[in-house]
mmCIF file of C-alpha atoms in Angstrom:
data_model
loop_
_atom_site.group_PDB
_atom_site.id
_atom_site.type_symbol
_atom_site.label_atom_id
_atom_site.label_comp_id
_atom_site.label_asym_id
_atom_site.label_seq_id
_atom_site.Cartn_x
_atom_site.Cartn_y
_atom_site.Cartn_z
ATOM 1 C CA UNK A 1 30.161 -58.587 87.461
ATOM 2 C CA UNK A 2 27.904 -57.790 90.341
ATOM 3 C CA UNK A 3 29.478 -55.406 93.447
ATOM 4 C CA UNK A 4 29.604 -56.819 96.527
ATOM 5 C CA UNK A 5 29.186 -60.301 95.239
ATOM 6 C CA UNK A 6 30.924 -62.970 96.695
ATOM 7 C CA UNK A 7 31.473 -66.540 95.176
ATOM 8 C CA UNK A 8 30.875 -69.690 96.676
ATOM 9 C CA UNK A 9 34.433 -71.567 97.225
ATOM 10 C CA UNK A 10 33.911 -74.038 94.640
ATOM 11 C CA UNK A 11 33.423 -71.577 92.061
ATOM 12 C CA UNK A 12 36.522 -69.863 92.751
ATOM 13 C CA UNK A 13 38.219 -72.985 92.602
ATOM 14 C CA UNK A 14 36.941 -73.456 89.287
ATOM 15 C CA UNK A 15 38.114 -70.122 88.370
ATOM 16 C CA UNK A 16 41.613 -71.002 89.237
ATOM 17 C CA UNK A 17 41.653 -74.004 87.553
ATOM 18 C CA UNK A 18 41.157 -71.423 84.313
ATOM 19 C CA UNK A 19 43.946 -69.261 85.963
ATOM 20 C CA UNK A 20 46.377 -71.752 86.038
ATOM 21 C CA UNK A 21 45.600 -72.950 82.946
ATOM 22 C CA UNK A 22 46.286 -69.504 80.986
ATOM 23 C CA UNK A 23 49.419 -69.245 83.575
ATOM 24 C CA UNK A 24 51.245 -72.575 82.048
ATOM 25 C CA UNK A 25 49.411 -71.129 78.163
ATOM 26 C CA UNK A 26 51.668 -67.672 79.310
ATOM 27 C CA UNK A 27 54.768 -69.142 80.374
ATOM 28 C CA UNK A 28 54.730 -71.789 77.638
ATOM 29 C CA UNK A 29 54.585 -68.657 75.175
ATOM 30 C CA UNK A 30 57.854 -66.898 76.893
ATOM 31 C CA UNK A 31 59.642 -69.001 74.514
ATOM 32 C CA UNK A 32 60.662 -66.920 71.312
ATOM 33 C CA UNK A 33 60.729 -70.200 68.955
ATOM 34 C CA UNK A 34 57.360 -70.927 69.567
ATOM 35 C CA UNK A 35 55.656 -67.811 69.443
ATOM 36 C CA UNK A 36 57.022 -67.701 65.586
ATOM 37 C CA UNK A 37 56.051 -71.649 64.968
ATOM 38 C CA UNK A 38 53.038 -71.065 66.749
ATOM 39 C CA UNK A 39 52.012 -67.506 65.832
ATOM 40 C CA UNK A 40 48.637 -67.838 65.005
ATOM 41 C CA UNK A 41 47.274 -69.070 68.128
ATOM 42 C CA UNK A 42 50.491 -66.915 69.985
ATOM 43 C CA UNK A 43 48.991 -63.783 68.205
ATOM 44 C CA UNK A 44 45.160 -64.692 69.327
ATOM 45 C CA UNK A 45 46.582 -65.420 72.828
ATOM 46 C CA UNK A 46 47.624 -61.835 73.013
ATOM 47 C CA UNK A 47 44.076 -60.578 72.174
ATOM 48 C CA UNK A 48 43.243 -61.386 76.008
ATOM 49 C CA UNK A 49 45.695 -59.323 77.083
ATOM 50 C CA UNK A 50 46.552 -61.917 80.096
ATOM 51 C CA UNK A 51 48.457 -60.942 82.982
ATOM 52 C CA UNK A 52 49.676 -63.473 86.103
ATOM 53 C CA UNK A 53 48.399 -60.505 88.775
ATOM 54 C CA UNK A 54 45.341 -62.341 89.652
ATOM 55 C CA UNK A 55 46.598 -66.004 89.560
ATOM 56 C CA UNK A 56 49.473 -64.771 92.046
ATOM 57 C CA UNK A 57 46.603 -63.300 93.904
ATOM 58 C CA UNK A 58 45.031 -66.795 93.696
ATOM 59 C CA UNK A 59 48.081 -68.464 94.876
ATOM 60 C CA UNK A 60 48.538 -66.828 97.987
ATOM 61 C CA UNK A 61 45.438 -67.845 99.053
ATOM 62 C CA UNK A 62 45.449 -72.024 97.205
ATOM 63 C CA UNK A 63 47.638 -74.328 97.966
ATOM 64 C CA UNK A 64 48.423 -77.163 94.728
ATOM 65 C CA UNK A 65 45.335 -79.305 95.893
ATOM 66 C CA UNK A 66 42.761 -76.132 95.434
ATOM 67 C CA UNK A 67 42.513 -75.492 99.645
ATOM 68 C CA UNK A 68 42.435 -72.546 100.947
ATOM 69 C CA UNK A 69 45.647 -72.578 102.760
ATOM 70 C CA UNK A 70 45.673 -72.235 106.727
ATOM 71 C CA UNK A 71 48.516 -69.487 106.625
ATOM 72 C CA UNK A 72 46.516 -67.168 104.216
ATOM 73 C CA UNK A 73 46.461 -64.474 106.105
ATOM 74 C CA UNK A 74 48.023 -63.927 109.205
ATOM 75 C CA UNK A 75 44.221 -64.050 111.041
ATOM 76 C CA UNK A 76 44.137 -67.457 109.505
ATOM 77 C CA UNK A 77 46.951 -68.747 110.585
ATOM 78 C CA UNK A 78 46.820 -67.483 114.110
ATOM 79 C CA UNK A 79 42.997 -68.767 114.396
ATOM 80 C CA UNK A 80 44.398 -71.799 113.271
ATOM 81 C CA UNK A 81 46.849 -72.622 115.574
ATOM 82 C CA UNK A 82 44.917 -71.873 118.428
ATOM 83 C CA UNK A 83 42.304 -74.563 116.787
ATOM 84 C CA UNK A 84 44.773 -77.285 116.985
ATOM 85 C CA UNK A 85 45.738 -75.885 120.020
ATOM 86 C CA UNK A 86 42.226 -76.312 121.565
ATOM 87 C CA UNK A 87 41.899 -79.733 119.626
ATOM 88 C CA UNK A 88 44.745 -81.111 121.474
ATOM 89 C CA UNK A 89 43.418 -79.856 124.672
ATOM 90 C CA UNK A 90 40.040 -81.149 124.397
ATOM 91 C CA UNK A 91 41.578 -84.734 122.757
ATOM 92 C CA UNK A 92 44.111 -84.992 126.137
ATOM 93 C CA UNK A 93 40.967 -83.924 128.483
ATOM 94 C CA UNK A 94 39.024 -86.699 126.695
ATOM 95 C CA UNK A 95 41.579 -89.200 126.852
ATOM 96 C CA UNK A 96 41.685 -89.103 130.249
ATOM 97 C CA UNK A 97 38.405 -89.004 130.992
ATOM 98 C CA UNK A 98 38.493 -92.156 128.796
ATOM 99 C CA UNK A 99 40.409 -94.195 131.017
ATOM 100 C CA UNK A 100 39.020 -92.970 133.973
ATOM 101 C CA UNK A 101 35.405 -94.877 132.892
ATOM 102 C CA UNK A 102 37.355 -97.702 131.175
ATOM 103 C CA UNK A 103 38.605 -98.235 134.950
ATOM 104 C CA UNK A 104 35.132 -98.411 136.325
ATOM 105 C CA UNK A 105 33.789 -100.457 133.913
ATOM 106 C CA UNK A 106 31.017 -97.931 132.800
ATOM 107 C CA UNK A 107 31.859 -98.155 129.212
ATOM 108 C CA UNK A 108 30.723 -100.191 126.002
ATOM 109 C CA UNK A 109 33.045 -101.894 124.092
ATOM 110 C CA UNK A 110 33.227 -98.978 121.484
ATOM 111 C CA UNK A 111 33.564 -97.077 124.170
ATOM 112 C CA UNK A 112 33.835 -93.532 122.055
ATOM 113 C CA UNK A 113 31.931 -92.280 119.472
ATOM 114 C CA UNK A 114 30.891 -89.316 117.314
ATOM 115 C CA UNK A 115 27.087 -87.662 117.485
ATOM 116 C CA UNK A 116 25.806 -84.754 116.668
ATOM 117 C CA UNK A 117 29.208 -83.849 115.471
ATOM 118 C CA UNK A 118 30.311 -84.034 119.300
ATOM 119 C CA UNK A 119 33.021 -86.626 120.551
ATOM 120 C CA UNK A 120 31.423 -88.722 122.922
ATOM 121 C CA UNK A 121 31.789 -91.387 125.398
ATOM 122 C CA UNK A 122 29.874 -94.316 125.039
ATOM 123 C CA UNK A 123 28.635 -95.792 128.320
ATOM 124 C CA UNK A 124 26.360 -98.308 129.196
ATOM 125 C CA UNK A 125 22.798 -97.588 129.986
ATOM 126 C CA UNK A 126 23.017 -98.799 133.510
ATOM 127 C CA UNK A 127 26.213 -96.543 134.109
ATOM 128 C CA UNK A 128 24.616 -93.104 132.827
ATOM 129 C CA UNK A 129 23.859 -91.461 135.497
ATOM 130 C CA UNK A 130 27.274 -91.832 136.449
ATOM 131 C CA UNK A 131 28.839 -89.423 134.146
ATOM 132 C CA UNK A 132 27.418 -85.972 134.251
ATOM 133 C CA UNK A 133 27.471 -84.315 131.051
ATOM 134 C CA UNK A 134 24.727 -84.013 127.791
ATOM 135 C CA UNK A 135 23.377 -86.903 126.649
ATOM 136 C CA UNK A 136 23.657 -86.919 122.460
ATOM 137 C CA UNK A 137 22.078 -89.997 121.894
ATOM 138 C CA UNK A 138 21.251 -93.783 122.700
ATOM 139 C CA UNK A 139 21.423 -97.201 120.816
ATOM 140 C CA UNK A 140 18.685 -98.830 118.928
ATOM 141 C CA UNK A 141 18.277 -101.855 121.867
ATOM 142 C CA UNK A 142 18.842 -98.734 124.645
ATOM 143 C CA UNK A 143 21.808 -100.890 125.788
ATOM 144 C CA UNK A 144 24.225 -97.813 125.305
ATOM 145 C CA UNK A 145 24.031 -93.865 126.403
ATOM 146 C CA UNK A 146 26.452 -91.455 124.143
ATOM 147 C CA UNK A 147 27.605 -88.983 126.687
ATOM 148 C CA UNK A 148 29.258 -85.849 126.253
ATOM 149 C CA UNK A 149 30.805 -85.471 129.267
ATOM 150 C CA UNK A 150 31.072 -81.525 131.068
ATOM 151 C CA UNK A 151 34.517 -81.189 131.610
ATOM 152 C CA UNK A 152 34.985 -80.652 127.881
ATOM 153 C CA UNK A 153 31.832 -79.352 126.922
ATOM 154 C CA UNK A 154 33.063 -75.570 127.892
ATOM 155 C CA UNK A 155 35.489 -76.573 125.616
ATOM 156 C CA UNK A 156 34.480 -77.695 122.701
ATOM 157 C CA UNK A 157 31.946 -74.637 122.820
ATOM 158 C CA UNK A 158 35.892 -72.597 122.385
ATOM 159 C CA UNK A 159 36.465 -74.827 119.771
ATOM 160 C CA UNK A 160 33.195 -74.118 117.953
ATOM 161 C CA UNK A 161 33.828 -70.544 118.408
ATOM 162 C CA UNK A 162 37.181 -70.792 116.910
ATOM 163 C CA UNK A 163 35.891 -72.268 113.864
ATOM 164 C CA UNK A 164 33.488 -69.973 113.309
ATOM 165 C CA UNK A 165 36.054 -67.529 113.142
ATOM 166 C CA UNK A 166 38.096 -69.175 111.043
ATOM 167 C CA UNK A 167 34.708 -69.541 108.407
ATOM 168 C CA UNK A 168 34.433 -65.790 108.517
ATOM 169 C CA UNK A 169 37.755 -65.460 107.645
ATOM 170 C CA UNK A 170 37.654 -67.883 104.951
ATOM 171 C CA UNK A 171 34.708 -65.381 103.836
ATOM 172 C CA UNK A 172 36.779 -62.433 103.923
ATOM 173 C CA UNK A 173 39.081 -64.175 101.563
ATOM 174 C CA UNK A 174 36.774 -65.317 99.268
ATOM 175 C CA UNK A 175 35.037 -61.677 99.206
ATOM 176 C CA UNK A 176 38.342 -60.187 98.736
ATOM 177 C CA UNK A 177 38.934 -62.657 95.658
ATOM 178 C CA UNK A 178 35.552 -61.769 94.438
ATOM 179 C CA UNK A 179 36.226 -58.489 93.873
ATOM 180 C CA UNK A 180 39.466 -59.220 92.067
ATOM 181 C CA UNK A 181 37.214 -61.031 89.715
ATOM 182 C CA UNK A 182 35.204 -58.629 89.454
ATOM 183 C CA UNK A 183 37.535 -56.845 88.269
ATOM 184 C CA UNK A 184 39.552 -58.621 86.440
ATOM 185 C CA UNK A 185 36.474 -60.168 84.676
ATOM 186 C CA UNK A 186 36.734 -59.586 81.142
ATOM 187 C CA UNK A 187 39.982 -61.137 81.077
ATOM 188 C CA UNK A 188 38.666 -63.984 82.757
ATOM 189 C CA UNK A 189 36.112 -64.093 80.014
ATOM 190 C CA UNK A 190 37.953 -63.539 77.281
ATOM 191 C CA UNK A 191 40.418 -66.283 78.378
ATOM 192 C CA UNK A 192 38.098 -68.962 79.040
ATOM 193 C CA UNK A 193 36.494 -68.383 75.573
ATOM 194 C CA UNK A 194 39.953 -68.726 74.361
ATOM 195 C CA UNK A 195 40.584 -71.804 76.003
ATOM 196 C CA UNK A 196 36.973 -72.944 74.580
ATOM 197 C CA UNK A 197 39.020 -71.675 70.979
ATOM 198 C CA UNK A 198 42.518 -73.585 71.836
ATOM 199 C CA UNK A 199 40.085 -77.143 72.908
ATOM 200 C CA UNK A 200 38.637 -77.133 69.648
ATOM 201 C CA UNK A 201 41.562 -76.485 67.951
ATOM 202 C CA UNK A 202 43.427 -79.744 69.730
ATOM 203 C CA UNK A 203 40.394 -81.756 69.181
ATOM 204 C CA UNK A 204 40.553 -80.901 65.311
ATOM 205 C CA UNK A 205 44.449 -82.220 65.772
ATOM 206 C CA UNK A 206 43.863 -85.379 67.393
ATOM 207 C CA UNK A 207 41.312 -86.268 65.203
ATOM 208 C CA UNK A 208 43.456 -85.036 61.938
ATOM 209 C CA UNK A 209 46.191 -87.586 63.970
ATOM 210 C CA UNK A 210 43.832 -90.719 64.776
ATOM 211 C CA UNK A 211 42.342 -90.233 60.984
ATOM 212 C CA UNK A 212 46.506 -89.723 59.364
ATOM 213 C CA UNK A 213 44.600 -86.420 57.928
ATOM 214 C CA UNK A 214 46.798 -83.989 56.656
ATOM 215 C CA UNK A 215 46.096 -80.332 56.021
ATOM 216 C CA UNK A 216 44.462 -79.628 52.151
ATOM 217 C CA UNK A 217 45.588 -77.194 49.531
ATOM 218 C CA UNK A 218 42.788 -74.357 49.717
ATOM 219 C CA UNK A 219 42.105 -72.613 46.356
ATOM 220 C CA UNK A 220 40.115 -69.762 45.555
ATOM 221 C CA UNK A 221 38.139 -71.845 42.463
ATOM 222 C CA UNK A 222 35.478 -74.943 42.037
ATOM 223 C CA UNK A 223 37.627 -77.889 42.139
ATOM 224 C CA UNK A 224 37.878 -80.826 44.549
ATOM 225 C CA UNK A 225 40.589 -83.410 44.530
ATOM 226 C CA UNK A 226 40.657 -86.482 46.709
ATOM 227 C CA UNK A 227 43.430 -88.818 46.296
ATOM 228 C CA UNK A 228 43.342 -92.278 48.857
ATOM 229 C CA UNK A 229 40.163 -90.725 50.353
ATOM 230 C CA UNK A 230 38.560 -92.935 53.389
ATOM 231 C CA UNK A 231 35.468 -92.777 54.802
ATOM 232 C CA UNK A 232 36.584 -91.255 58.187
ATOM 233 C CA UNK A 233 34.291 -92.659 60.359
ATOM 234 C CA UNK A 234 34.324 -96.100 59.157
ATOM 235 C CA UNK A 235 38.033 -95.975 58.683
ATOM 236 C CA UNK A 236 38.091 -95.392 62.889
ATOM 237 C CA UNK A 237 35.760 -98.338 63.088
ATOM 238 C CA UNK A 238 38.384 -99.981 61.243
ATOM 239 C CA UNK A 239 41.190 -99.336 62.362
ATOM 240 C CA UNK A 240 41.320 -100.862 65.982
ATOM 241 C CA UNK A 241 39.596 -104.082 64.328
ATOM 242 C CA UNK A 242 42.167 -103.879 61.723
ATOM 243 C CA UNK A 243 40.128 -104.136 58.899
ATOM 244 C CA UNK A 244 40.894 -102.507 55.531
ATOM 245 C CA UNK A 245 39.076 -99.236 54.471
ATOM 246 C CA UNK A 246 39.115 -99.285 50.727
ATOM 247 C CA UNK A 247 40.803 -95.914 49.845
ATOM 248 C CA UNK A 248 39.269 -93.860 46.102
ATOM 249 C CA UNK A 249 40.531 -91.099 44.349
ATOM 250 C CA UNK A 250 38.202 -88.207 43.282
ATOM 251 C CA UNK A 251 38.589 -85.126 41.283
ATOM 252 C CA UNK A 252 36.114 -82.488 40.366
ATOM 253 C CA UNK A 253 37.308 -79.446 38.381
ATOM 254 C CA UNK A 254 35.185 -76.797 37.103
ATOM 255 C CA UNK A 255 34.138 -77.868 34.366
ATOM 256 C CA UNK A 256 33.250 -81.388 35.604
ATOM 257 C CA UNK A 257 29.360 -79.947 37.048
ATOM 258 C CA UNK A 258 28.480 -83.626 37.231
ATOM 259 C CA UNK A 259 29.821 -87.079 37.938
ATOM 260 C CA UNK A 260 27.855 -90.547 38.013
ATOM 261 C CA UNK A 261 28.497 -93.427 40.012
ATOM 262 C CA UNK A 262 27.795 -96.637 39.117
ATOM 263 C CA UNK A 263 28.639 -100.393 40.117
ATOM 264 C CA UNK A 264 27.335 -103.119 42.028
ATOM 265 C CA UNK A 265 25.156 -103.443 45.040
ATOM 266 C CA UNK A 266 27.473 -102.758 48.148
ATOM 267 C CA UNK A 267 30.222 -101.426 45.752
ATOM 268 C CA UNK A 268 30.853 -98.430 47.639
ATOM 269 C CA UNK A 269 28.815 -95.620 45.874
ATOM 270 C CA UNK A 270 26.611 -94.540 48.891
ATOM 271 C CA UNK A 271 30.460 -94.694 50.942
ATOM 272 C CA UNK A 272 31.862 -92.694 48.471
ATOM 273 C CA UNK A 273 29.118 -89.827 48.263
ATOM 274 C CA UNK A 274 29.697 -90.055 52.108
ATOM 275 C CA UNK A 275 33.057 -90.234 52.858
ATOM 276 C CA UNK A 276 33.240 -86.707 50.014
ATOM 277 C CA UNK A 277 31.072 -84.663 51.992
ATOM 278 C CA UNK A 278 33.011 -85.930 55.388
ATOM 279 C CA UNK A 279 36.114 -84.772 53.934
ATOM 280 C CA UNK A 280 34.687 -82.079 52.691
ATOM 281 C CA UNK A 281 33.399 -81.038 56.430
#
């Protein structure tokens, strides 16, 4: 919650994945039926006291695969059509060039390349001096020169400029987006510790599920009362295998301060004790 501080883009991306999680939590709530069958986690929900401003915010800026979207703003969107603009400029100025030393025979049979982040012609050594231009790089056996030749060198330098305006505009975005955290951030905190609340809570469910658990009678005196109790964990290691898990009933009332168990050797006792505190927990 620092002014002035701007996130990296990944971590706003992260931060809309939370967004758009709490968005589908909110619109999935809009439904009167299950805010009253759900009303205890519909009534915690509301403690966050969500609202969709910033993930619209976020939107306008995202597209679905978490990119900042070329039409963001319209300084974006112009810089970016004069990139592909430039792109296709410098690709037809290269093209030709191309065929031009493909003509001559000064080229290797790539005959193109990519060095130093630079698109480059690649001639053969004997040829080099040829082509005017910068020379990027050369081949392990020095049989072949990567050129970049000068007629598109100017350009790509307006290419490279063009990017760079298109980074600082990315920046300006994610600044602007910062802020909005900023100040949006103890919604943003409070949700994501909710979501941290609703995980735990759907972990507890699948496990109630994949252990056919059902929810105990709670009562405000000493008594415990097991009936078809399983060890839970080796039940699970059971079940797949589809092996039995001996079930036991077990009841402890108030009076009952002590209970023995007694049997065989691998009879169950230490399973028992076990599988009661399991439950228990």
């Amino acid at each position: 919650n620092i002014q002035d501080f701007v996130f990296e883009l990944e971590a706003l991306v992260d931060i809309l994945h939370v967004l758009r999680n709490l968005e589908e939590i909110h619109r999935f709530y809009q439904q009167e039926e299950r805010q009253v069958k759900l009303k205890l986690t519909f009534g915690s929900f509301q403690t966050i006291n969500y609202s969709s401003d910033l993930f619209r915010q976020f939107s306008l800026f995202f597209d679905d695969s978490d990119a900042v979207r070329p039409d963001a703003t319209p300084e974006l969107k112009a810089i970016h059509k004069a990139i592909r603009s430039k792109e296709q400029e410098v690709d037809q100025i290269f093209r030709t060039l191309l065929n031009e030393y493909r003509k001559q025979g000064w080229l290797s049979e790539s005959g193109e390349s990519i060095r130093n982040n630079r698109r480059v012609v690649a001639v053969q050594a004997e040829y080099k001096r040829k082509i005017k231009g910068i020379i990027h790089d050369e081949s392990t056996t020095g049989r072949t020169t990567y050129i970049e030749p000068e007629q598109i060198i100017e350009k790509n330098y307006e290419l490279f400029e063009l990017e760079m305006d298109y980074q600082k505009e990315i920046y300006r975005i994610l600044k602007m987006l910062s802020e909005a955290c900023r100040v949006q951030g103890s919604m943003l905190q409070e949700g994501w510790n909710w979501m941290g609340y609703l995980d735990f809570i759907r972990a507890k469910s699948l496990f109630a599920s994949s252990y056919e658990g059902f929810r105990p009678d709670v009562f405000d005196r000493p008594q415990l009362k097991i009936k078809a109790g399983k060890h839970p964990l080796l039940y699970l290691k059971n079940k797949p295998l589809r092996k039995e898990t001996v079930p036991f009933d077990l009841i402890l009332l108030g009076e009952n301060r002590i209970l023995i168990l007694s049997g065989p050797n691998a009879g169950g006792k230490s399973v028992a004790m076990k599988a009661a505190g399991l439950i228990q927990l």
